[in-house]
GROMACS .gro file of C-alpha atoms in nm:
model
  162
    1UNK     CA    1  -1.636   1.936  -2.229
    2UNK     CA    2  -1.525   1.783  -1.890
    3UNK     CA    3  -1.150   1.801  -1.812
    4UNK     CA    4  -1.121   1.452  -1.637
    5UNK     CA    5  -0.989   1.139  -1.773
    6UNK     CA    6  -1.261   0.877  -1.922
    7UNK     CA    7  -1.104   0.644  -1.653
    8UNK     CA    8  -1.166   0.789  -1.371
    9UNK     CA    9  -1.521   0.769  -1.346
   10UNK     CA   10  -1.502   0.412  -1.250
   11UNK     CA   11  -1.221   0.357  -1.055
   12UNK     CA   12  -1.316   0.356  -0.697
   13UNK     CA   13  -1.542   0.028  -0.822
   14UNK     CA   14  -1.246  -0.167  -0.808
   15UNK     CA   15  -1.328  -0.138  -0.418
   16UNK     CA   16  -1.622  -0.367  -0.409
   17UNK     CA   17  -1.457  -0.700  -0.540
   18UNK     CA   18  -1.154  -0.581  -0.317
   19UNK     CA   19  -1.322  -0.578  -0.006
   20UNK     CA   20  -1.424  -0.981  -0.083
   21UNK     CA   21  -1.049  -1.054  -0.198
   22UNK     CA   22  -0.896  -0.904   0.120
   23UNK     CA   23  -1.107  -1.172   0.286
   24UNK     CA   24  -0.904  -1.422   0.178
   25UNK     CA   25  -0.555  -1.294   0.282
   26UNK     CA   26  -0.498  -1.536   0.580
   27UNK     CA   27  -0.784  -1.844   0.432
   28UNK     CA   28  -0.619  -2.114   0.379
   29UNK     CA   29  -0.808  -2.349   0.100
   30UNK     CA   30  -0.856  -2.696   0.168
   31UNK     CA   31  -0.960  -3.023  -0.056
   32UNK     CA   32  -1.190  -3.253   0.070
   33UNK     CA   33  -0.982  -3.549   0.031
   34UNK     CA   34  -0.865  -3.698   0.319
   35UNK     CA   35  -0.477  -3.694   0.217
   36UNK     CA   36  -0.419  -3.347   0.252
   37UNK     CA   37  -0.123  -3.269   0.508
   38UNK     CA   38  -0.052  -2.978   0.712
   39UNK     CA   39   0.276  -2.883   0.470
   40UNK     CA   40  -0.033  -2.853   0.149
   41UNK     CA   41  -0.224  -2.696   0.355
   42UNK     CA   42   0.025  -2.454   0.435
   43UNK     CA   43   0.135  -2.437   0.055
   44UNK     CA   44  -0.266  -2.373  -0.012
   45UNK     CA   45  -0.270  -2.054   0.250
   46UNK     CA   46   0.074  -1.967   0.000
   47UNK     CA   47  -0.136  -2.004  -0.305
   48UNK     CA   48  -0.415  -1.729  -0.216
   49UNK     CA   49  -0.233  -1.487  -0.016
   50UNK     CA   50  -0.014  -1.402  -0.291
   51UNK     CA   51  -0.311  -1.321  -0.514
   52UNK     CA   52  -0.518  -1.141  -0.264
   53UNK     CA   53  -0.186  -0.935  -0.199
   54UNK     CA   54  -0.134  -0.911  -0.583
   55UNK     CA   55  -0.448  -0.817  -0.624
   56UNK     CA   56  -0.459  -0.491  -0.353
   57UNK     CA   57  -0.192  -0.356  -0.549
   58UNK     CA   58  -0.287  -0.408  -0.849
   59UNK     CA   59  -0.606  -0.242  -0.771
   60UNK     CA   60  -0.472   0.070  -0.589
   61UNK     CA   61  -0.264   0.116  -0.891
   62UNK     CA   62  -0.570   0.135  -1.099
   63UNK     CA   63  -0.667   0.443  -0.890
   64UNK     CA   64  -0.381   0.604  -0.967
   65UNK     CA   65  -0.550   0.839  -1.176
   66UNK     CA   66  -0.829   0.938  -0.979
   67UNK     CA   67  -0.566   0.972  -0.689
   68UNK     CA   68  -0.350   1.206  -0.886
   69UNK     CA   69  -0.624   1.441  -0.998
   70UNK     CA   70  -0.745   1.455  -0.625
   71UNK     CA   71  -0.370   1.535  -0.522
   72UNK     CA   72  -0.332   1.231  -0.286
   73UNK     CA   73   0.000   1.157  -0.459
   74UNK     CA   74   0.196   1.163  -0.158
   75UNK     CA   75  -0.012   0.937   0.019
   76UNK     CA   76  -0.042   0.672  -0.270
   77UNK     CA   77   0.299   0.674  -0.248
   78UNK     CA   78   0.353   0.648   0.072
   79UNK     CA   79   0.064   0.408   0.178
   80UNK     CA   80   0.155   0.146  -0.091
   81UNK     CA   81   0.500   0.166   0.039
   82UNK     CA   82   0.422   0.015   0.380
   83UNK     CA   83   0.211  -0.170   0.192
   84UNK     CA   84   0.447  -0.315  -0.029
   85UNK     CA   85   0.746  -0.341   0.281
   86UNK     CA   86   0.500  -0.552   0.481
   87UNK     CA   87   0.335  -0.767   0.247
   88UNK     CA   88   0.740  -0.854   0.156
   89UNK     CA   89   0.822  -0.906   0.480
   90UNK     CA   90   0.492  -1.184   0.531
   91UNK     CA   91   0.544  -1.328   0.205
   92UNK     CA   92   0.929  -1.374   0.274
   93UNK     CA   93   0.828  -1.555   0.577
   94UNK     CA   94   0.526  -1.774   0.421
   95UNK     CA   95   0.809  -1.876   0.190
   96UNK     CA   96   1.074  -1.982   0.461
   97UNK     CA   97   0.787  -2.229   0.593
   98UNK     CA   98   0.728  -2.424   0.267
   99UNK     CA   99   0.914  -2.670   0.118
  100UNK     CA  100   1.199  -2.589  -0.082
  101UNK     CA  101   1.111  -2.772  -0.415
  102UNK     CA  102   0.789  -2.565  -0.467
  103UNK     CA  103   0.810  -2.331  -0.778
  104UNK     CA  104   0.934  -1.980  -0.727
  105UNK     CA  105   0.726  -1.848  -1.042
  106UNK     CA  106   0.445  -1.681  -0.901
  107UNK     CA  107   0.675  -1.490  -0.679
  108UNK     CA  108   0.878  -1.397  -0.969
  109UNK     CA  109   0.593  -1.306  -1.187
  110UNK     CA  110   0.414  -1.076  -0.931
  111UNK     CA  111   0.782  -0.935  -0.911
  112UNK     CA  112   0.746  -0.854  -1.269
  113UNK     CA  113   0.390  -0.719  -1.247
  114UNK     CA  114   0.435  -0.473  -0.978
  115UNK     CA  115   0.774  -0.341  -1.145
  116UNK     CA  116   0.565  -0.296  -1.437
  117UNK     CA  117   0.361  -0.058  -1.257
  118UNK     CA  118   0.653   0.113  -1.105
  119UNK     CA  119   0.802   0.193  -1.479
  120UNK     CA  120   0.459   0.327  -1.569
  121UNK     CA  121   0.463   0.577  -1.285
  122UNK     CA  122   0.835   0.620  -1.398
  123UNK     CA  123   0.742   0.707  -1.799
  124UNK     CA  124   0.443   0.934  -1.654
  125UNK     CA  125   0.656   1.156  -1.442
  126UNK     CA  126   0.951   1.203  -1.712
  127UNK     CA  127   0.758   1.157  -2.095
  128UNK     CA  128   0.498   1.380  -2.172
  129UNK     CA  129   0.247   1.261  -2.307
  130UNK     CA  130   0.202   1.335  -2.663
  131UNK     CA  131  -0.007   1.604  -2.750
  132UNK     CA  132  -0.286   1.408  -2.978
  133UNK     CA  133  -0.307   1.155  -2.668
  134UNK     CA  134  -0.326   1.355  -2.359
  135UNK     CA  135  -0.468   1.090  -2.157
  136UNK     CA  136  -0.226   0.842  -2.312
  137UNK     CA  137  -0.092   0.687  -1.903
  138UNK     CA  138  -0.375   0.707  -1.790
  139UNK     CA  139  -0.514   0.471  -2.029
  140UNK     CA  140  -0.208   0.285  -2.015
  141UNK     CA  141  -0.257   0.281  -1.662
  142UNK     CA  142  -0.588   0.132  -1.720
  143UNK     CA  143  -0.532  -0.107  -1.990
  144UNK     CA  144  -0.237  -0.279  -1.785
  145UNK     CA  145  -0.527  -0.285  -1.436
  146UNK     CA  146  -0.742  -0.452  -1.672
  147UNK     CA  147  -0.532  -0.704  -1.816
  148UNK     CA  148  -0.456  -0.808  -1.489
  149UNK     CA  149  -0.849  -0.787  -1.389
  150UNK     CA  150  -0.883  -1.026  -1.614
  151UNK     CA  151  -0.587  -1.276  -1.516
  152UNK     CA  152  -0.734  -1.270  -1.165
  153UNK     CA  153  -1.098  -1.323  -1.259
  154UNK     CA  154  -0.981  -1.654  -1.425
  155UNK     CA  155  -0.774  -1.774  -1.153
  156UNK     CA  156  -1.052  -1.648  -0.884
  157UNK     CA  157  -1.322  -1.858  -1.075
  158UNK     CA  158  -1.058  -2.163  -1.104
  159UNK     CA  159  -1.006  -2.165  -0.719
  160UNK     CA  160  -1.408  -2.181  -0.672
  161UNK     CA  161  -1.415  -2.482  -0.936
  162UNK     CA  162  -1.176  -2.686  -0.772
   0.00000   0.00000   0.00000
């Protein structure tokens, strides 16, 4: 019997679609019509660098369990940290450029989404895991990367329809 999570067998494939999603941190998407103006433009280039920076974490946070059982727990930590300060810092600026009346909800809701990952680090470092479901945050862990998978699969195939 192997001693390793079912999960982490297929983690690092996360990495492929990631490598095409970083591509589009600093793309701005454009219409074809002729009315577009530099402020939608500018609100486009908002649109999809929140994602593809929603995205990166989202997917290093799936790898949290193949990270953990290699003992890179330090520099998860610490790499998604600088991550996290800079992205903050570029999105907080991106922000200060557009207009004022746009919607603050996906801001708010990739707020929510990456403090959801925080309080699932926080229940697997202080509750055990009960003893019929050892791998019970690591699936968790999995199950809440896949739901959001999913979200941006939809939203990534919307943005090539349009």
């Amino acid at each position: 019997a192997s001693s390793s999570s079912p999960s982490t067998s297929t983690e690092k494939t996360i990495l492929i679609p990631l490598t095409t999603v970083v591509l589009l941190y600093n793309t701005s998407t454009s219409n074809t019509s002729t009315s577009n103006t530099s402020s939608s433009n500018t609100s486009s280039s908002n649109t999809i660098s929140l994602p593809a920076v929603w995205f990166t974490i989202i997917a290093t946070f799936s790898m949290w369990p193949l990270l953990e059982k290699d003992g890179l727990e330090m520099m998860y930590v610490a790499g998604l940290g600088v991550y996290l300060t800079l992205a903050s810092i570029l999105l907080r600026n991106q922000e200060a450029k557009t207009v004022s009346r746009e919607s603050n909800t996906p801001l708010t809701v990739f707020t929510v989404s990456v403090v959801g990952c925080v309080v699932i680090h926080l229940l697997e470092m202080f509750v055990e895991a009960p003893a019929k479901y050892p791998y019970l945050w690591p699936t968790l862990c999995a199950a809440y990367s896949s739901l959001h998978f999913g979200l941006f699969f939809c939203y990534f195939n919307y943005l090539q329809i349009q």
